[in-house]
mmCIF file with all atom_site columns, C-alpha atoms in Angstrom:
data_model
loop_
_atom_site.group_PDB
_atom_site.id
_atom_site.type_symbol
_atom_site.label_atom_id
_atom_site.label_alt_id
_atom_site.label_comp_id
_atom_site.label_asym_id
_atom_site.label_entity_id
_atom_site.label_seq_id
_atom_site.pdbx_PDB_ins_code
_atom_site.Cartn_x
_atom_site.Cartn_y
_atom_site.Cartn_z
_atom_site.occupancy
_atom_site.B_iso_or_equiv
_atom_site.pdbx_formal_charge
_atom_site.auth_seq_id
_atom_site.auth_comp_id
_atom_site.auth_asym_id
_atom_site.auth_atom_id
_atom_site.pdbx_PDB_model_num
ATOM 1   C CA . MET R 1 1   ? 2.380   13.444  -4.343  1.00 67.00 ? 50  MET R CA 1
ATOM 2   C CA . ALA R 1 2   ? -0.871  12.447  -2.674  1.00 89.00 ? 51  ALA R CA 1
ATOM 3   C CA . ILE R 1 3   ? -4.232  12.530  -4.449  1.00 96.00 ? 52  ILE R CA 1
ATOM 4   C CA . SER R 1 4   ? -6.916  14.807  -3.037  1.00 96.00 ? 53  SER R CA 1
ATOM 5   C CA . VAL R 1 5   ? -9.769  12.693  -1.710  1.00 97.00 ? 54  VAL R CA 1
ATOM 6   C CA . ASP R 1 6   ? -12.095 15.670  -2.148  1.00 96.00 ? 55  ASP R CA 1
ATOM 7   C CA . THR R 1 7   ? -11.221 16.040  -5.836  1.00 95.00 ? 56  THR R CA 1
ATOM 8   C CA . VAL R 1 8   ? -11.793 12.342  -6.478  1.00 95.00 ? 57  VAL R CA 1
ATOM 9   C CA . TYR R 1 9   ? -15.136 12.235  -4.642  1.00 95.00 ? 58  TYR R CA 1
ATOM 10  C CA . LYS R 1 10  ? -16.482 15.336  -6.379  1.00 92.00 ? 59  LYS R CA 1
ATOM 11  C CA . THR R 1 11  ? -15.384 14.005  -9.771  1.00 90.00 ? 60  THR R CA 1
ATOM 12  C CA . VAL R 1 12  ? -17.100 10.673  -9.125  1.00 90.00 ? 61  VAL R CA 1
ATOM 13  C CA . LEU R 1 13  ? -20.306 12.440  -8.052  1.00 89.00 ? 62  LEU R CA 1
ATOM 14  C CA . LEU R 1 14  ? -20.177 14.718  -11.078 1.00 85.00 ? 63  LEU R CA 1
ATOM 15  C CA . ILE R 1 15  ? -19.942 11.755  -13.463 1.00 83.00 ? 64  ILE R CA 1
ATOM 16  C CA . LEU R 1 16  ? -22.649 9.785   -11.657 1.00 82.00 ? 65  LEU R CA 1
ATOM 17  C CA . ASN R 1 17  ? -25.044 12.747  -11.536 1.00 78.00 ? 66  ASN R CA 1
ATOM 18  C CA . LYS R 1 18  ? -24.428 13.921  -15.097 1.00 65.00 ? 67  LYS R CA 1
ATOM 19  C CA . GLU R 1 19  ? -27.174 11.648  -16.394 1.00 54.00 ? 68  GLU R CA 1
ATOM 20  C CA . GLN R 1 20  ? -28.985 11.221  -13.074 1.00 57.00 ? 69  GLN R CA 1
ATOM 21  C CA . ARG R 1 21  ? -27.575 7.710   -12.676 1.00 58.00 ? 70  ARG R CA 1
ATOM 22  C CA . GLY R 1 22  ? -27.340 7.701   -8.899  1.00 63.00 ? 71  GLY R CA 1
ATOM 23  C CA . TYR R 1 23  ? -25.448 8.863   -5.821  1.00 78.00 ? 72  TYR R CA 1
ATOM 24  C CA . MET R 1 24  ? -22.654 7.569   -3.624  1.00 86.00 ? 73  MET R CA 1
ATOM 25  C CA . THR R 1 25  ? -22.702 8.463   0.079   1.00 90.00 ? 74  THR R CA 1
ATOM 26  C CA . PRO R 1 26  ? -19.486 9.525   1.862   1.00 94.00 ? 75  PRO R CA 1
ATOM 27  C CA . ASP R 1 27  ? -19.427 6.225   3.764   1.00 94.00 ? 76  ASP R CA 1
ATOM 28  C CA . GLU R 1 28  ? -19.753 4.207   0.534   1.00 92.00 ? 77  GLU R CA 1
ATOM 29  C CA . PHE R 1 29  ? -17.066 6.338   -1.090  1.00 95.00 ? 78  PHE R CA 1
ATOM 30  C CA . ASN R 1 30  ? -14.640 5.918   1.827   1.00 97.00 ? 79  ASN R CA 1
ATOM 31  C CA . LYS R 1 31  ? -14.991 2.134   1.848   1.00 95.00 ? 80  LYS R CA 1
ATOM 32  C CA . ILE R 1 32  ? -14.781 1.748   -1.937  1.00 95.00 ? 81  ILE R CA 1
ATOM 33  C CA . GLY R 1 33  ? -11.951 4.291   -2.164  1.00 96.00 ? 82  GLY R CA 1
ATOM 34  C CA . GLN R 1 34  ? -9.860  2.347   0.352   1.00 97.00 ? 83  GLN R CA 1
ATOM 35  C CA . GLN R 1 35  ? -10.472 -0.901  -1.531  1.00 95.00 ? 84  GLN R CA 1
ATOM 36  C CA . VAL R 1 36  ? -9.360  0.754   -4.784  1.00 96.00 ? 85  VAL R CA 1
ATOM 37  C CA . GLN R 1 37  ? -6.262  2.220   -3.116  1.00 97.00 ? 86  GLN R CA 1
ATOM 38  C CA . LEU R 1 38  ? -5.222  -1.210  -1.823  1.00 96.00 ? 87  LEU R CA 1
ATOM 39  C CA . GLU R 1 39  ? -5.787  -2.836  -5.232  1.00 94.00 ? 88  GLU R CA 1
ATOM 40  C CA . ILE R 1 40  ? -3.554  -0.302  -6.981  1.00 95.00 ? 89  ILE R CA 1
ATOM 41  C CA . PHE R 1 41  ? -0.959  -0.480  -4.191  1.00 96.00 ? 90  PHE R CA 1
ATOM 42  C CA . GLU R 1 42  ? -0.723  -4.295  -4.369  1.00 94.00 ? 91  GLU R CA 1
ATOM 43  C CA . LYS R 1 43  ? -0.410  -4.092  -8.147  1.00 93.00 ? 92  LYS R CA 1
ATOM 44  C CA . TYR R 1 44  ? 2.865   -2.191  -7.691  1.00 93.00 ? 93  TYR R CA 1
ATOM 45  C CA . PHE R 1 45  ? 4.500   -5.382  -6.398  1.00 92.00 ? 94  PHE R CA 1
ATOM 46  C CA . GLU R 1 46  ? 3.092   -7.507  -9.233  1.00 89.00 ? 95  GLU R CA 1
ATOM 47  C CA . ASP R 1 47  ? 4.394   -4.980  -11.762 1.00 87.00 ? 96  ASP R CA 1
ATOM 48  C CA . LEU R 1 48  ? 7.787   -4.892  -10.026 1.00 86.00 ? 97  LEU R CA 1
ATOM 49  C CA . ASN R 1 49  ? 8.054   -8.667  -10.260 1.00 84.00 ? 98  ASN R CA 1
ATOM 50  C CA . GLN R 1 50  ? 7.315   -8.552  -14.002 1.00 82.00 ? 99  GLN R CA 1
ATOM 51  C CA . ILE R 1 51  ? 9.755   -5.711  -14.657 1.00 80.00 ? 100 ILE R CA 1
ATOM 52  C CA . VAL R 1 52  ? 12.594  -7.399  -12.755 1.00 73.00 ? 101 VAL R CA 1
ATOM 53  C CA . ARG R 1 53  ? 12.153  -10.543 -14.873 1.00 73.00 ? 102 ARG R CA 1
ATOM 54  C CA . ALA R 1 54  ? 12.193  -8.551  -18.127 1.00 68.00 ? 103 ALA R CA 1
ATOM 55  C CA . PRO R 1 55  ? 15.441  -8.395  -20.192 1.00 65.00 ? 104 PRO R CA 1
ATOM 56  C CA . GLN R 1 56  ? 17.610  -5.697  -18.684 1.00 55.00 ? 105 GLN R CA 1
ATOM 57  C CA . THR R 1 57  ? 19.002  -4.736  -22.091 1.00 51.00 ? 106 THR R CA 1
ATOM 58  C CA . ASP R 1 58  ? 15.601  -3.239  -22.978 1.00 58.00 ? 107 ASP R CA 1
ATOM 59  C CA . ALA R 1 59  ? 15.983  0.567   -22.867 1.00 57.00 ? 108 ALA R CA 1
ATOM 60  C CA . ASP R 1 60  ? 12.390  0.919   -21.720 1.00 56.00 ? 109 ASP R CA 1
ATOM 61  C CA . TYR R 1 61  ? 13.060  -1.338  -18.721 1.00 52.00 ? 110 TYR R CA 1
ATOM 62  C CA . ALA R 1 62  ? 15.067  1.235   -16.781 1.00 55.00 ? 111 ALA R CA 1
ATOM 63  C CA . ASP R 1 63  ? 12.417  3.918   -17.266 1.00 74.00 ? 112 ASP R CA 1
ATOM 64  C CA . ARG R 1 64  ? 9.615   1.683   -16.050 1.00 80.00 ? 113 ARG R CA 1
ATOM 65  C CA . LEU R 1 65  ? 11.582  0.506   -13.047 1.00 83.00 ? 114 LEU R CA 1
ATOM 66  C CA . SER R 1 66  ? 12.515  4.048   -12.076 1.00 85.00 ? 115 SER R CA 1
ATOM 67  C CA . TYR R 1 67  ? 8.902   5.176   -12.431 1.00 86.00 ? 116 TYR R CA 1
ATOM 68  C CA . LEU R 1 68  ? 7.647   2.281   -10.295 1.00 89.00 ? 117 LEU R CA 1
ATOM 69  C CA . GLU R 1 69  ? 10.278  2.958   -7.640  1.00 89.00 ? 118 GLU R CA 1
ATOM 70  C CA . GLU R 1 70  ? 9.086   6.566   -7.590  1.00 91.00 ? 119 GLU R CA 1
ATOM 71  C CA . LYS R 1 71  ? 5.522   5.357   -6.925  1.00 93.00 ? 120 LYS R CA 1
ATOM 72  C CA . LEU R 1 72  ? 6.722   3.153   -4.063  1.00 93.00 ? 121 LEU R CA 1
ATOM 73  C CA . SER R 1 73  ? 9.099   5.726   -2.581  1.00 93.00 ? 122 SER R CA 1
ATOM 74  C CA . GLY R 1 74  ? 6.293   7.423   -0.654  1.00 92.00 ? 123 GLY R CA 1
ATOM 75  C CA . PHE R 1 75  ? 5.709   4.187   1.269   1.00 95.00 ? 124 PHE R CA 1
ATOM 76  C CA . GLU R 1 76  ? 9.368   3.517   2.135   1.00 95.00 ? 125 GLU R CA 1
ATOM 77  C CA . LYS R 1 77  ? 9.881   4.081   5.855   1.00 94.00 ? 126 LYS R CA 1
ATOM 78  C CA . LEU R 1 78  ? 12.653  3.653   8.406   1.00 93.00 ? 127 LEU R CA 1
ATOM 79  C CA . GLY R 1 79  ? 12.008  2.705   12.009  1.00 92.00 ? 128 GLY R CA 1
ATOM 80  C CA . VAL R 1 80  ? 15.079  3.919   13.903  1.00 88.00 ? 129 VAL R CA 1
ATOM 81  C CA . ASP R 1 81  ? 16.191  2.531   17.267  1.00 86.00 ? 130 ASP R CA 1
ATOM 82  C CA . GLU R 1 82  ? 13.382  0.003   17.677  1.00 87.00 ? 131 GLU R CA 1
ATOM 83  C CA . SER R 1 83  ? 13.712  -1.593  21.089  1.00 85.00 ? 132 SER R CA 1
ATOM 84  C CA . VAL R 1 84  ? 14.310  -5.328  21.479  1.00 86.00 ? 133 VAL R CA 1
ATOM 85  C CA . THR R 1 85  ? 12.598  -6.749  24.580  1.00 83.00 ? 134 THR R CA 1
ATOM 86  C CA . GLY R 1 86  ? 14.247  -9.073  27.061  1.00 83.00 ? 135 GLY R CA 1
ATOM 87  C CA . THR R 1 87  ? 12.852  -12.057 25.131  1.00 85.00 ? 136 THR R CA 1
ATOM 88  C CA . GLY R 1 88  ? 14.426  -10.794 21.899  1.00 89.00 ? 137 GLY R CA 1
ATOM 89  C CA . THR R 1 89  ? 11.121  -9.616  20.402  1.00 91.00 ? 138 THR R CA 1
ATOM 90  C CA . ILE R 1 90  ? 10.239  -6.466  18.450  1.00 91.00 ? 139 ILE R CA 1
ATOM 91  C CA . SER R 1 91  ? 6.623   -5.430  17.900  1.00 89.00 ? 140 SER R CA 1
ATOM 92  C CA . LEU R 1 92  ? 5.743   -4.097  14.415  1.00 91.00 ? 141 LEU R CA 1
ATOM 93  C CA . THR R 1 93  ? 2.210   -3.039  15.363  1.00 87.00 ? 142 THR R CA 1
ATOM 94  C CA . ASN R 1 94  ? 2.968   0.680   15.653  1.00 87.00 ? 143 ASN R CA 1
ATOM 95  C CA . LEU R 1 95  ? 5.019   0.780   12.439  1.00 89.00 ? 144 LEU R CA 1
ATOM 96  C CA . ASN R 1 96  ? 2.186   -0.113  10.011  1.00 90.00 ? 145 ASN R CA 1
ATOM 97  C CA . VAL R 1 97  ? 4.486   -2.558  8.170   1.00 92.00 ? 146 VAL R CA 1
ATOM 98  C CA . HIS R 1 98  ? 3.337   -4.071  4.880   1.00 92.00 ? 147 HIS R CA 1
ATOM 99  C CA . ARG R 1 99  ? 6.630   -5.595  3.743   1.00 92.00 ? 148 ARG R CA 1
ATOM 100 C CA . LEU R 1 100 ? 10.002  -5.675  5.463   1.00 93.00 ? 149 LEU R CA 1
ATOM 101 C CA . ASN R 1 101 ? 13.107  -4.608  3.588   1.00 94.00 ? 150 ASN R CA 1
ATOM 102 C CA . THR R 1 102 ? 16.005  -4.887  6.020   1.00 95.00 ? 151 THR R CA 1
ATOM 103 C CA . VAL R 1 103 ? 16.658  -5.161  9.750   1.00 95.00 ? 152 VAL R CA 1
ATOM 104 C CA . THR R 1 104 ? 20.058  -3.835  10.861  1.00 94.00 ? 153 THR R CA 1
ATOM 105 C CA . TYR R 1 105 ? 22.083  -3.566  14.063  1.00 92.00 ? 154 TYR R CA 1
ATOM 106 C CA . ASN R 1 106 ? 25.171  -1.313  14.139  1.00 89.00 ? 155 ASN R CA 1
ATOM 107 C CA . ASP R 1 107 ? 25.102  -1.306  10.299  1.00 90.00 ? 156 ASP R CA 1
ATOM 108 C CA . ILE R 1 108 ? 25.064  -5.132  10.243  1.00 93.00 ? 157 ILE R CA 1
ATOM 109 C CA . GLU R 1 109 ? 22.092  -6.614  8.408   1.00 95.00 ? 158 GLU R CA 1
ATOM 110 C CA . LEU R 1 110 ? 20.266  -9.391  10.234  1.00 95.00 ? 159 LEU R CA 1
ATOM 111 C CA . GLN R 1 111 ? 19.641  -12.542 8.218   1.00 95.00 ? 160 GLN R CA 1
ATOM 112 C CA . LYS R 1 112 ? 15.975  -13.454 7.791   1.00 95.00 ? 161 LYS R CA 1
ATOM 113 C CA . VAL R 1 113 ? 15.290  -17.159 8.397   1.00 95.00 ? 162 VAL R CA 1
ATOM 114 C CA . GLY R 1 114 ? 12.275  -19.458 8.425   1.00 94.00 ? 163 GLY R CA 1
ATOM 115 C CA . ARG R 1 115 ? 10.727  -20.967 11.529  1.00 91.00 ? 164 ARG R CA 1
ATOM 116 C CA . LYS R 1 116 ? 12.366  -24.422 11.270  1.00 92.00 ? 165 LYS R CA 1
ATOM 117 C CA . GLU R 1 117 ? 15.738  -22.925 10.333  1.00 93.00 ? 166 GLU R CA 1
ATOM 118 C CA . TYR R 1 118 ? 15.512  -20.428 13.210  1.00 93.00 ? 167 TYR R CA 1
ATOM 119 C CA . TYR R 1 119 ? 15.124  -23.083 15.901  1.00 91.00 ? 168 TYR R CA 1
ATOM 120 C CA . ASN R 1 120 ? 17.791  -25.332 14.376  1.00 92.00 ? 169 ASN R CA 1
ATOM 121 C CA . ILE R 1 121 ? 20.280  -22.449 14.305  1.00 93.00 ? 170 ILE R CA 1
ATOM 122 C CA . ILE R 1 122 ? 19.792  -21.319 17.904  1.00 91.00 ? 171 ILE R CA 1
ATOM 123 C CA . LYS R 1 123 ? 20.012  -24.885 19.269  1.00 90.00 ? 172 LYS R CA 1
ATOM 124 C CA . SER R 1 124 ? 23.403  -25.645 17.782  1.00 87.00 ? 173 SER R CA 1
ATOM 125 C CA . PRO R 1 125 ? 26.520  -24.215 19.498  1.00 87.00 ? 174 PRO R CA 1
ATOM 126 C CA . LEU R 1 126 ? 28.256  -24.074 16.109  1.00 88.00 ? 175 LEU R CA 1
ATOM 127 C CA . THR R 1 127 ? 25.599  -21.970 14.404  1.00 88.00 ? 176 THR R CA 1
ATOM 128 C CA . LYS R 1 128 ? 24.330  -19.953 17.371  1.00 91.00 ? 177 LYS R CA 1
ATOM 129 C CA . PRO R 1 129 ? 23.848  -16.295 16.300  1.00 93.00 ? 178 PRO R CA 1
ATOM 130 C CA . THR R 1 130 ? 26.224  -13.580 17.509  1.00 92.00 ? 179 THR R CA 1
ATOM 131 C CA . GLU R 1 131 ? 26.193  -9.779  17.292  1.00 90.00 ? 180 GLU R CA 1
ATOM 132 C CA . SER R 1 132 ? 28.335  -10.003 14.162  1.00 91.00 ? 181 SER R CA 1
ATOM 133 C CA . HIS R 1 133 ? 26.052  -12.669 12.621  1.00 93.00 ? 182 HIS R CA 1
ATOM 134 C CA . PRO R 1 134 ? 22.530  -11.970 13.949  1.00 94.00 ? 183 PRO R CA 1
ATOM 135 C CA . ILE R 1 135 ? 19.287  -13.447 12.623  1.00 95.00 ? 184 ILE R CA 1
ATOM 136 C CA . TYR R 1 136 ? 15.553  -12.799 12.909  1.00 95.00 ? 185 TYR R CA 1
ATOM 137 C CA . LEU R 1 137 ? 12.280  -14.636 12.426  1.00 95.00 ? 186 LEU R CA 1
ATOM 138 C CA . GLN R 1 138 ? 9.094   -12.781 11.471  1.00 94.00 ? 187 GLN R CA 1
ATOM 139 C CA . GLU R 1 139 ? 5.942   -14.031 13.163  1.00 91.00 ? 188 GLU R CA 1
ATOM 140 C CA . GLY R 1 140 ? 2.880   -11.951 12.330  1.00 87.00 ? 189 GLY R CA 1
ATOM 141 C CA . ASN R 1 141 ? 3.424   -8.438  13.689  1.00 89.00 ? 190 ASN R CA 1
ATOM 142 C CA . SER R 1 142 ? 6.581   -9.238  15.620  1.00 92.00 ? 191 SER R CA 1
ATOM 143 C CA . LEU R 1 143 ? 10.217  -10.162 15.026  1.00 94.00 ? 192 LEU R CA 1
ATOM 144 C CA . LYS R 1 144 ? 12.200  -12.648 17.091  1.00 94.00 ? 193 LYS R CA 1
ATOM 145 C CA . ILE R 1 145 ? 15.822  -11.514 17.269  1.00 93.00 ? 194 ILE R CA 1
ATOM 146 C CA . GLN R 1 146 ? 18.905  -13.595 18.052  1.00 93.00 ? 195 GLN R CA 1
ATOM 147 C CA . PRO R 1 147 ? 20.987  -12.928 20.032  1.00 92.00 ? 196 PRO R CA 1
ATOM 148 C CA . VAL R 1 148 ? 18.309  -11.588 22.374  1.00 87.00 ? 197 VAL R CA 1
ATOM 149 C CA . ASP R 1 149 ? 20.475  -8.945  24.089  1.00 84.00 ? 198 ASP R CA 1
ATOM 150 C CA . MET R 1 150 ? 21.182  -6.805  21.011  1.00 82.00 ? 199 MET R CA 1
ATOM 151 C CA . GLY R 1 151 ? 19.385  -3.693  22.226  1.00 81.00 ? 200 GLY R CA 1
ATOM 152 C CA . LEU R 1 152 ? 18.221  -1.296  19.494  1.00 88.00 ? 201 LEU R CA 1
ATOM 153 C CA . VAL R 1 153 ? 17.826  -2.091  15.780  1.00 92.00 ? 202 VAL R CA 1
ATOM 154 C CA . ASP R 1 154 ? 16.786  -0.165  12.659  1.00 94.00 ? 203 ASP R CA 1
ATOM 155 C CA . ILE R 1 155 ? 13.984  -1.462  10.411  1.00 95.00 ? 204 ILE R CA 1
ATOM 156 C CA . SER R 1 156 ? 13.515  -0.496  6.766   1.00 95.00 ? 205 SER R CA 1
ATOM 157 C CA . TYR R 1 157 ? 10.068  -1.343  5.412   1.00 95.00 ? 206 TYR R CA 1
ATOM 158 C CA . ILE R 1 158 ? 7.191   -0.570  3.057   1.00 96.00 ? 207 ILE R CA 1
ATOM 159 C CA . SER R 1 159 ? 4.225   0.842   4.959   1.00 95.00 ? 208 SER R CA 1
ATOM 160 C CA . LYS R 1 160 ? 0.553   0.176   4.292   1.00 93.00 ? 209 LYS R CA 1
ATOM 161 C CA . PRO R 1 161 ? -1.500  3.051   2.843   1.00 95.00 ? 210 PRO R CA 1
ATOM 162 C CA . LEU R 1 162 ? -3.513  4.850   5.487   1.00 95.00 ? 211 LEU R CA 1
ATOM 163 C CA . GLU R 1 163 ? -7.281  4.465   5.186   1.00 96.00 ? 212 GLU R CA 1
ATOM 164 C CA . ILE R 1 164 ? -8.704  7.263   3.075   1.00 97.00 ? 213 ILE R CA 1
ATOM 165 C CA . LYS R 1 165 ? -11.453 9.417   4.524   1.00 97.00 ? 214 LYS R CA 1
ATOM 166 C CA . TRP R 1 166 ? -13.595 12.144  3.000   1.00 97.00 ? 215 TRP R CA 1
ATOM 167 C CA . ASN R 1 167 ? -14.708 13.896  6.155   1.00 97.00 ? 216 ASN R CA 1
ATOM 168 C CA . PHE R 1 168 ? -17.684 16.210  6.373   1.00 95.00 ? 217 PHE R CA 1
ATOM 169 C CA . VAL R 1 169 ? -20.005 18.231  8.549   1.00 93.00 ? 218 VAL R CA 1
ATOM 170 C CA . PRO R 1 170 ? -23.745 17.973  7.861   1.00 87.00 ? 219 PRO R CA 1
ATOM 171 C CA . ASP R 1 171 ? -25.653 21.049  6.732   1.00 81.00 ? 220 ASP R CA 1
ATOM 172 C CA . GLU R 1 172 ? -29.061 20.272  8.197   1.00 74.00 ? 221 GLU R CA 1
ATOM 173 C CA . GLY R 1 173 ? -30.672 23.287  6.572   1.00 75.00 ? 222 GLY R CA 1
ATOM 174 C CA . LEU R 1 174 ? -29.745 22.227  3.041   1.00 73.00 ? 223 LEU R CA 1
ATOM 175 C CA . GLY R 1 175 ? -29.660 18.514  3.808   1.00 73.00 ? 224 GLY R CA 1
ATOM 176 C CA . ILE R 1 176 ? -26.166 18.049  2.337   1.00 83.00 ? 225 ILE R CA 1
ATOM 177 C CA . PHE R 1 177 ? -22.679 16.980  3.413   1.00 89.00 ? 226 PHE R CA 1
ATOM 178 C CA . VAL R 1 178 ? -20.092 19.782  3.517   1.00 92.00 ? 227 VAL R CA 1
ATOM 179 C CA . TYR R 1 179 ? -16.442 18.763  3.073   1.00 95.00 ? 228 TYR R CA 1
ATOM 180 C CA . THR R 1 180 ? -13.977 19.563  5.847   1.00 96.00 ? 229 THR R CA 1
ATOM 181 C CA . SER R 1 181 ? -10.219 19.023  5.713   1.00 95.00 ? 230 SER R CA 1
ATOM 182 C CA . ASN R 1 182 ? -10.230 18.410  9.478   1.00 96.00 ? 231 ASN R CA 1
ATOM 183 C CA . GLY R 1 183 ? -10.061 14.637  9.949   1.00 96.00 ? 232 GLY R CA 1
ATOM 184 C CA . THR R 1 184 ? -9.721  13.980  6.212   1.00 97.00 ? 233 THR R CA 1
ATOM 185 C CA . THR R 1 185 ? -7.130  11.518  4.857   1.00 97.00 ? 234 THR R CA 1
ATOM 186 C CA . ASN R 1 186 ? -6.098  11.744  1.209   1.00 98.00 ? 235 ASN R CA 1
ATOM 187 C CA . PHE R 1 187 ? -5.103  8.883   -1.067  1.00 98.00 ? 236 PHE R CA 1
ATOM 188 C CA . GLU R 1 188 ? -1.405  8.172   -0.500  1.00 97.00 ? 237 GLU R CA 1
ATOM 189 C CA . LEU R 1 189 ? -0.913  6.907   -4.042  1.00 96.00 ? 238 LEU R CA 1
ATOM 190 C CA . HIS R 1 190 ? 1.244   8.662   -6.645  1.00 94.00 ? 239 HIS R CA 1
ATOM 191 C CA . SER R 1 191 ? -0.540  11.603  -8.271  1.00 93.00 ? 240 SER R CA 1
ATOM 192 C CA . SER R 1 192 ? -0.377  9.857   -11.667 1.00 92.00 ? 241 SER R CA 1
ATOM 193 C CA . GLU R 1 193 ? -2.872  7.277   -10.372 1.00 94.00 ? 242 GLU R CA 1
ATOM 194 C CA . GLN R 1 194 ? -5.742  9.761   -10.038 1.00 93.00 ? 243 GLN R CA 1
ATOM 195 C CA . THR R 1 195 ? -7.457  8.757   -13.288 1.00 90.00 ? 244 THR R CA 1
ATOM 196 C CA . GLU R 1 196 ? -7.316  5.046   -12.462 1.00 91.00 ? 245 GLU R CA 1
ATOM 197 C CA . VAL R 1 197 ? -8.596  5.703   -8.933  1.00 94.00 ? 246 VAL R CA 1
ATOM 198 C CA . ILE R 1 198 ? -11.636 7.532   -10.315 1.00 92.00 ? 247 ILE R CA 1
ATOM 199 C CA . LEU R 1 199 ? -12.334 4.888   -12.962 1.00 88.00 ? 248 LEU R CA 1
ATOM 200 C CA . LYS R 1 200 ? -12.088 2.016   -10.496 1.00 90.00 ? 249 LYS R CA 1
ATOM 201 C CA . ILE R 1 201 ? -14.371 3.758   -8.001  1.00 92.00 ? 250 ILE R CA 1
ATOM 202 C CA . LEU R 1 202 ? -16.881 4.356   -10.803 1.00 88.00 ? 251 LEU R CA 1
ATOM 203 C CA . ALA R 1 203 ? -16.760 0.650   -11.656 1.00 85.00 ? 252 ALA R CA 1
ATOM 204 C CA . TYR R 1 204 ? -17.633 -0.213  -8.050  1.00 86.00 ? 253 TYR R CA 1
ATOM 205 C CA . ALA R 1 205 ? -20.254 2.545   -8.035  1.00 82.00 ? 254 ALA R CA 1
ATOM 206 C CA . GLY R 1 206 ? -21.938 0.838   -10.982 1.00 73.00 ? 255 GLY R CA 1
ATOM 207 C CA . ILE R 1 207 ? -22.290 -2.272  -8.856  1.00 61.00 ? 256 ILE R CA 1
ATOM 208 C CA . VAL R 1 208 ? -23.675 -0.316  -5.907  1.00 55.00 ? 257 VAL R CA 1
ATOM 209 C CA . ILE R 1 209 ? -26.327 1.471   -7.999  1.00 51.00 ? 258 ILE R CA 1
ATOM 210 C CA . ARG R 1 210 ? -26.772 -1.527  -10.315 1.00 54.00 ? 259 ARG R CA 1
ATOM 211 C CA . ASP R 1 211 ? -25.853 0.257   -13.518 1.00 55.00 ? 260 ASP R CA 1
ATOM 212 C CA . PRO R 1 212 ? -24.046 -2.127  -15.920 1.00 61.00 ? 261 PRO R CA 1
ATOM 213 C CA . GLN R 1 213 ? -23.225 0.683   -18.356 1.00 60.00 ? 262 GLN R CA 1
ATOM 214 C CA . ILE R 1 214 ? -21.083 2.469   -15.781 1.00 54.00 ? 263 ILE R CA 1
ATOM 215 C CA . ILE R 1 215 ? -19.347 -0.796  -14.855 1.00 55.00 ? 264 ILE R CA 1
ATOM 216 C CA . GLN R 1 216 ? -18.572 -1.612  -18.480 1.00 63.00 ? 265 GLN R CA 1
ATOM 217 C CA . ALA R 1 217 ? -17.400 1.880   -19.421 1.00 57.00 ? 266 ALA R CA 1
ATOM 218 C CA . ALA R 1 218 ? -15.151 2.305   -16.356 1.00 52.00 ? 267 ALA R CA 1
ATOM 219 C CA . THR R 1 219 ? -13.716 -1.222  -16.572 1.00 62.00 ? 268 THR R CA 1
ATOM 220 C CA . THR R 1 220 ? -12.906 -0.806  -20.265 1.00 64.00 ? 269 THR R CA 1
ATOM 221 C CA . GLN R 1 221 ? -11.066 2.444   -19.590 1.00 58.00 ? 270 GLN R CA 1
ATOM 222 C CA . VAL R 1 222 ? -9.020  0.893   -16.762 1.00 54.00 ? 271 VAL R CA 1
ATOM 223 C CA . GLN R 1 223 ? -8.062  -2.093  -18.925 1.00 59.00 ? 272 GLN R CA 1
ATOM 224 C CA . GLN R 1 224 ? -7.038  0.149   -21.804 1.00 57.00 ? 273 GLN R CA 1
ATOM 225 C CA . GLN R 1 225 ? -4.969  2.304   -19.472 1.00 55.00 ? 274 GLN R CA 1
ATOM 226 C CA . ASN R 1 226 ? -3.153  -0.741  -18.102 1.00 56.00 ? 275 ASN R CA 1
ATOM 227 C CA . ILE R 1 227 ? -2.436  -1.992  -21.628 1.00 52.00 ? 276 ILE R CA 1
ATOM 228 C CA . ASN R 1 228 ? -1.029  1.396   -22.642 1.00 51.00 ? 277 ASN R CA 1
ATOM 229 C CA . GLU R 1 229 ? 1.274   1.478   -19.599 1.00 53.00 ? 278 GLU R CA 1
ATOM 230 C CA . LYS R 1 230 ? 2.822   -1.901  -20.547 1.00 54.00 ? 279 LYS R CA 1
ATOM 231 C CA . ARG R 1 231 ? 3.506   -1.070  -24.185 1.00 52.00 ? 280 ARG R CA 1
#
């Protein structure tokens, strides 16, 4: 389902060099490629919000929702048996969490609460959390669990895309970069996004090499593609 970072880079270079318009170094490509991947990834959630609000009697609605869920499925992860510390805290740093779905303990879903609500609940004997009615508060890359002695919990979440990397070894004799799969990280996006990835990178490339024609052509194609997807 991933998109080959080598295919994308070579396609971008081919288009840029077709009319001798310029060149994009591997470092420039890696940075721009990651920015493009994040833009497309974040757009999934905007599109999901729009689709959910659309009339559910529309026959096209179900197809679009299913397709979007397919795109997001590669980022759905499950952290099993995450350890709760003695202070009732779980670190999310190693999980690469972008958005939390659910936190469960013995198949019981913990209720997510806000900061003010959290402290009001734990102070009152009447509302104090129990193992059958647990709660959690998210603070940055950690969760505060109540009651604190719950032990292990399971966390369902959407992960962040890994940073893309077109890795290479230099050929000093020819003065070129030679692709190597060792240390390379592909785009984690759905394979259907390959065209948009290339177009968006070309748009940024136009800025880097100061070519307004490339910017305009690539941007127009991306806009038209987005319009076609929403018809």
